[in-house]
Coordinates of C-alpha atoms and ligand atoms in Angstrom, one line a residue:
M216 CA 0.0 0.0 0.0
K217 CA 1.5 3.3 -1.0
A218 CA 0.7 7.0 -0.2
S219 CA 2.5 10.3 -0.8
A220 CA 2.2 13.8 0.4
P221 CA 3.5 17.1 -1.1
G222 CA 5.6 19.8 0.4
K223 CA 4.0 23.2 1.1
I224 CA 5.0 26.8 1.2
I225 CA 3.4 29.7 3.0
L226 CA 2.7 32.7 0.7
F227 CA 1.6 35.2 3.4
G228 CA 0.8 35.3 7.1
E229 CA 3.4 33.1 8.9
H230 CA 3.7 33.8 12.6
A231 CA 0.6 36.0 12.7
V232 CA -1.4 32.9 11.9
V233 CA -0.4 31.5 15.3
Y234 CA -2.3 34.5 16.8
G235 CA -5.5 33.9 14.9
R236 CA -4.7 36.0 11.8
P237 CA -5.3 34.6 8.3
A238 CA -2.5 33.0 6.2
L239 CA -2.2 31.7 2.7
A240 CA -0.4 28.5 1.9
V241 CA -0.1 26.3 -1.2
P242 CA 1.1 22.7 -1.8
V243 CA 4.5 22.3 -3.6
N244 CA 4.3 19.1 -5.7
Q245 CA 7.9 19.2 -6.9
V246 CA 8.9 17.6 -3.6
Q247 CA 7.2 14.9 -1.7
V248 CA 7.2 12.1 0.9
D249 CA 6.4 8.5 -0.2
V250 CA 5.4 5.8 2.2
E251 CA 4.9 2.2 1.4
V252 CA 3.4 -0.3 3.9
L253 CA 4.0 -4.0 3.3
N254 CA 3.4 -7.3 5.1
S255 CA 6.6 -8.5 6.7
S256 CA 7.7 -11.9 8.0
A257 CA 9.5 -10.3 10.9
Q258 CA 7.3 -9.7 14.0
G259 CA 6.3 -6.2 14.9
V260 CA 6.2 -2.9 13.1
W261 CA 9.5 -2.2 11.2
I262 CA 10.3 1.3 10.1
H263 CA 12.8 2.1 7.4
A264 CA 13.6 5.7 6.6
P265 CA 17.0 5.7 5.0
I266 CA 17.1 9.5 4.6
I267 CA 17.4 9.9 8.4
D268 CA 19.2 6.5 8.8
L269 CA 16.3 5.0 10.8
H270 CA 15.8 1.2 10.7
A271 CA 14.0 0.2 13.8
E272 CA 11.1 -1.7 15.3
L273 CA 8.4 0.6 16.6
S274 CA 8.5 -0.6 20.3
T275 CA 12.3 0.2 20.5
L276 CA 11.7 3.9 19.8
P277 CA 10.9 6.5 22.5
P278 CA 7.2 7.3 22.6
D279 CA 7.8 10.9 21.5
H280 CA 9.8 9.9 18.4
P281 CA 8.5 12.0 15.5
I282 CA 7.8 9.0 13.2
G283 CA 7.1 6.4 15.9
S284 CA 4.6 8.7 17.6
V285 CA 2.6 9.1 14.4
I286 CA 2.4 5.4 13.8
L287 CA 1.3 4.8 17.4
K288 CA -1.3 7.5 17.0
V289 CA -2.8 5.8 13.9
L290 CA -2.7 2.4 15.5
S291 CA -4.5 3.6 18.6
S292 CA -6.8 6.1 16.9
P293 CA -10.4 6.3 18.0
F294 CA -11.2 7.3 14.4
L295 CA -10.2 3.9 13.0
P296 CA -13.4 1.9 12.5
P297 CA -13.1 -1.9 13.3
S298 CA -11.0 -3.7 10.7
P299 CA -13.1 -5.8 8.2
S300 CA -10.1 -7.9 7.4
G301 CA -9.2 -8.5 11.1
R302 CA -5.8 -7.0 10.3
G303 CA -4.5 -4.6 12.9
A304 CA -1.7 -3.7 15.3
G305 CA -0.4 -6.6 17.2
G306 CA -1.8 -9.2 14.7
E307 CA 0.3 -12.2 13.9
D308 CA 1.7 -10.5 10.7
G309 CA 4.5 -8.1 10.9
I310 CA 4.4 -4.7 9.1
E311 CA 7.1 -2.9 7.3
I312 CA 6.9 0.8 6.7
R313 CA 9.3 2.4 4.1
I314 CA 9.6 6.1 4.1
S315 CA 11.4 8.2 1.5
S316 CA 11.4 11.9 1.0
T317 CA 12.7 14.7 -1.2
I318 CA 11.5 17.4 1.1
P319 CA 14.4 19.1 3.0
V320 CA 14.0 18.9 6.8
A321 CA 13.4 22.0 8.9
S322 CA 13.3 24.4 6.0
G323 CA 9.7 25.6 5.9
L324 CA 8.5 23.1 3.3
G325 CA 6.4 21.1 5.7
S326 CA 8.5 17.9 5.8
G327 CA 7.2 16.9 9.2
A328 CA 3.6 17.2 8.4
A329 CA 4.1 15.6 5.0
V330 CA 5.7 12.5 6.6
S331 CA 2.8 12.3 9.1
V332 CA 0.1 12.6 6.3
A333 CA 1.8 10.0 4.1
I334 CA 2.2 7.5 7.0
I335 CA -1.3 7.9 8.2
C336 CA -2.8 7.5 4.6
A337 CA -0.7 4.5 3.8
L338 CA -1.2 2.8 7.1
S339 CA -5.0 3.3 7.3
S340 CA -5.3 2.0 3.7
F341 CA -3.1 -1.0 4.5
L342 CA -5.3 -1.8 7.6
N343 CA -8.3 -1.4 5.3
R344 CA -9.7 1.3 7.6
P345 CA -9.9 4.5 5.6
L346 CA -10.0 7.8 7.3
T347 CA -11.6 11.1 6.1
N348 CA -9.4 14.1 5.3
E349 CA -10.8 15.7 8.4
Q350 CA -9.7 12.8 10.6
I351 CA -6.2 12.7 9.0
N352 CA -5.9 16.4 9.5
E353 CA -6.7 16.1 13.2
L354 CA -4.3 13.2 13.8
V355 CA -1.5 15.1 12.1
F356 CA -2.3 18.2 14.1
E357 CA -2.0 16.2 17.3
T358 CA 1.5 15.1 16.3
E359 CA 2.5 18.6 15.2
K360 CA 1.6 19.7 18.7
L361 CA 4.0 17.2 20.2
H362 CA 6.9 18.5 18.2
H363 CA 6.3 22.2 17.4
G364 CA 4.9 23.6 20.6
T365 CA 2.0 25.8 19.6
P366 CA 1.5 25.2 15.8
S367 CA -1.3 27.1 14.1
G368 CA -2.3 24.0 12.1
I369 CA -1.6 25.5 8.7
D370 CA 1.0 22.9 7.6
N371 CA -1.1 19.8 8.3
T372 CA -4.2 21.5 6.7
V373 CA -2.6 22.5 3.3
I374 CA -0.7 19.1 3.1
T375 CA -3.7 16.9 4.0
Y376 CA -6.1 18.7 1.6
N377 CA -3.3 19.2 -1.1
M378 CA -5.0 22.5 -2.1
P379 CA -4.3 26.2 -1.7
V380 CA -5.7 27.2 1.7
Y381 CA -6.7 30.5 3.3
Y382 CA -6.3 29.5 6.9
I383 CA -7.5 30.9 10.2
K384 CA -6.8 28.8 13.2
G385 CA -9.9 27.1 14.6
K386 CA -12.1 28.1 11.6
P387 CA -13.5 25.8 8.9
I388 CA -11.0 25.3 6.1
E389 CA -11.3 27.6 3.1
T390 CA -9.5 26.8 -0.1
F391 CA -9.0 29.4 -2.8
K392 CA -8.5 29.2 -6.6
P393 CA -6.2 31.6 -8.5
G394 CA -8.1 33.5 -11.2
K395 CA -4.8 33.4 -13.2
P396 CA -1.8 31.1 -12.6
F397 CA 1.4 32.7 -11.2
T398 CA 4.9 31.6 -10.7
I399 CA 7.0 31.5 -7.5
V400 CA 10.7 30.7 -7.1
I401 CA 11.6 29.1 -3.8
G402 CA 15.1 29.6 -2.6
D403 CA 16.6 27.6 0.3
T404 CA 19.3 29.2 2.5
G405 CA 20.3 25.6 3.4
I406 CA 20.3 26.6 7.1
P407 CA 18.0 24.3 9.1
A408 CA 15.9 26.4 11.5
P409 CA 13.5 24.7 13.8
T410 CA 10.1 26.4 13.7
K411 CA 9.6 25.8 17.4
E412 CA 12.4 28.1 18.3
S413 CA 11.3 31.1 16.1
V414 CA 7.7 30.6 17.2
G415 CA 8.9 30.5 20.9
D416 CA 11.0 33.7 20.4
V417 CA 8.0 35.5 18.9
R418 CA 5.8 34.5 21.8
R419 CA 8.3 35.9 24.3
L420 CA 8.5 39.2 22.4
W421 CA 4.7 39.3 22.1
L422 CA 4.4 38.8 25.8
R423 CA 6.8 41.6 26.5
D424 CA 5.4 44.0 24.0
T425 CA 1.9 42.8 23.2
N426 CA 0.6 46.0 21.7
R427 CA 3.4 46.4 19.2
F428 CA 3.2 42.7 18.1
E429 CA -0.6 42.8 17.9
T430 CA -0.2 45.8 15.5
L431 CA 2.3 43.9 13.4
F432 CA 0.0 40.9 13.3
N433 CA -3.0 43.1 12.2
E434 CA -0.9 44.5 9.4
V435 CA -0.1 41.0 8.3
A436 CA -3.8 40.1 8.4
Q437 CA -4.6 43.0 6.0
I438 CA -1.9 41.8 3.7
S439 CA -3.2 38.2 3.7
T440 CA -6.7 39.4 3.0
M441 CA -5.7 41.6 0.2
A442 CA -3.4 38.9 -1.3
R443 CA -6.3 36.4 -1.4
H444 CA -8.4 39.0 -3.2
F445 CA -5.7 39.7 -5.8
I446 CA -5.1 36.0 -6.4
E447 CA -8.8 35.2 -6.8
T448 CA -9.5 38.1 -9.1
G449 CA -6.6 37.2 -11.4
R450 CA -4.2 40.0 -10.5
P451 CA -1.2 38.1 -9.1
E452 CA 1.2 40.8 -10.2
L453 CA 0.0 42.9 -7.4
L454 CA 1.3 40.4 -4.8
G455 CA 4.9 41.5 -5.2
E456 CA 4.5 44.7 -3.2
L457 CA 2.5 42.7 -0.5
M458 CA 5.4 40.2 -0.3
D459 CA 7.9 43.0 0.2
H460 CA 5.8 44.5 3.0
N461 CA 5.2 41.2 4.6
H462 CA 8.9 40.6 4.7
E463 CA 9.5 43.9 6.4
L464 CA 7.0 43.0 9.1
L465 CA 8.7 39.6 9.6
Q466 CA 12.0 41.4 10.0
Q467 CA 10.4 43.5 12.7
M468 CA 9.3 40.2 14.4
T469 CA 13.0 39.3 14.4
V470 CA 12.5 36.1 12.3
S471 CA 14.6 37.0 9.3
S472 CA 18.3 36.5 9.0
P473 CA 21.2 37.9 7.0
E474 CA 21.1 34.9 4.7
L475 CA 17.3 35.3 4.1
D476 CA 17.7 39.0 3.6
A477 CA 20.5 38.4 1.0
L478 CA 18.3 36.0 -1.0
V479 CA 15.3 38.3 -0.9
H480 CA 17.5 41.2 -2.0
A481 CA 19.1 39.1 -4.8
A482 CA 15.7 38.0 -6.1
R483 CA 14.4 41.6 -6.3
K484 CA 17.6 42.7 -8.0
A485 CA 17.2 40.0 -10.6
G486 CA 13.7 41.2 -11.5
A487 CA 11.4 39.5 -9.1
L488 CA 8.1 41.4 -8.5
G489 CA 8.5 40.9 -4.7
A490 CA 10.1 38.5 -2.2
K491 CA 9.8 37.4 1.4
L492 CA 11.0 34.7 3.8
S493 CA 8.5 31.9 4.1
G494 CA 7.7 29.8 7.2
G495 CA 9.3 30.0 10.6
G496 CA 12.3 32.0 9.3
R497 CA 15.9 32.5 10.7
G498 CA 16.9 30.0 7.9
G499 CA 14.9 27.7 5.6
N500 CA 13.3 29.2 2.6
M501 CA 12.3 32.4 1.0
I502 CA 9.9 32.9 -2.0
A503 CA 9.9 35.4 -4.9
L504 CA 7.1 36.3 -7.2
V505 CA 8.3 36.3 -10.8
E506 CA 7.0 36.6 -14.3
Q507 CA 7.2 33.1 -15.8
A508 CA 9.8 34.2 -18.4
R509 CA 12.2 35.4 -15.6
A510 CA 11.9 32.4 -13.3
E511 CA 15.1 30.7 -14.5
S512 CA 17.2 33.9 -14.2
V513 CA 15.8 34.7 -10.8
A514 CA 16.6 31.1 -9.7
Q515 CA 20.1 31.5 -11.0
A516 CA 20.6 34.8 -9.2
L517 CA 19.4 33.1 -6.0
Q518 CA 22.0 30.3 -6.4
S519 CA 24.7 32.9 -7.1
A520 CA 23.7 34.6 -3.9
G521 CA 24.1 31.4 -1.9
A522 CA 20.8 29.5 -2.3
K523 CA 21.5 25.8 -1.7
R524 CA 18.6 24.8 -3.9
T525 CA 15.8 26.5 -5.8
I526 CA 12.4 25.3 -6.9
I527 CA 10.2 27.0 -9.5
T528 CA 6.5 26.3 -9.0
E529 CA 3.4 27.5 -10.7
I530 CA 0.4 28.2 -8.5
K531 CA -2.8 27.4 -10.3
Ligands
PMV158 O1 8.4 26.7 9.2 P1 7.1 26.2 8.7 O2 6.9 26.3 7.2 O3 6.6 24.9 9.2 O4 6.0 27.3 9.1 C1 5.7 27.7 10.3 C2 4.6 28.7 10.2 C3 4.5 29.5 11.5 O5 3.4 30.4 11.3 C4 5.7 30.3 11.9 C5 4.1 28.6 12.6 C6 2.7 27.9 12.5 O6 2.5 27.0 13.3 O7 1.9 28.4 11.8

């Protein structure tokens, strides 16, 4: 049984989304996690994830292991209806779970949530106990909370539904459809930056200077709302200025870095219509809005400015 899940990128609204403001995110299908679940002659649940050099039986992993905990969650999920085939955890057959991924870790492309979504989908199909998207989303959110402190839930939502989302924490999911396709170049600083840390730092600053941060988040909220409007009404070229402004606000939240600023600057210099960091910040990725014909040259400029990898993706 196989399942896969895409990467994701946040277009607008990171950090403010943790405080109830809207954010926009889209799937990135150029990178993905693949999971295969097979019967195994060896007893137990065997996990093979060569990319992180993990080859272990589930019960030997600590209960909070990022991959082990997802598998345990699925196997003990109250959502799982009784198995028609009688197959389940602890049956006499062993299970082997093979995980491979092209999504870089801790870079703002949602690798953790994508691993969880793909494992849950593959495992629930293997057990012949299908889950709804809503149930998958909730299970992944539970595991995100274990590892990311106070996540907004945007990563698990965009990856589970594999659609562009306009996300407000705790509200019903809204997807959006661009009136006209547009092109984004993603540039990776190559610096792994745990989201938990930048989210924790922003929280400390917000506690210390609540009024100032609430004002910053309100400005971001306006940007996300306008961005959705421009996207849906087929005027994506107007997003560039909004990206530049959103980046400034993220700088004020202290989540940019010299490397992110350098890539943002290089993209603009190479003709991007606007650019900003994306995700938790401090490292990881930035995005630039480009006219399609300029995508390659902006990607090259990003690489010359130090990007470890670039992805060109069309949002449609
Ligand atoms: O670093 P990423 O791409 O996982 O994004 C984190 C986005 C934040 O808004 C900073 C945190 C969150 O939970 O929404």
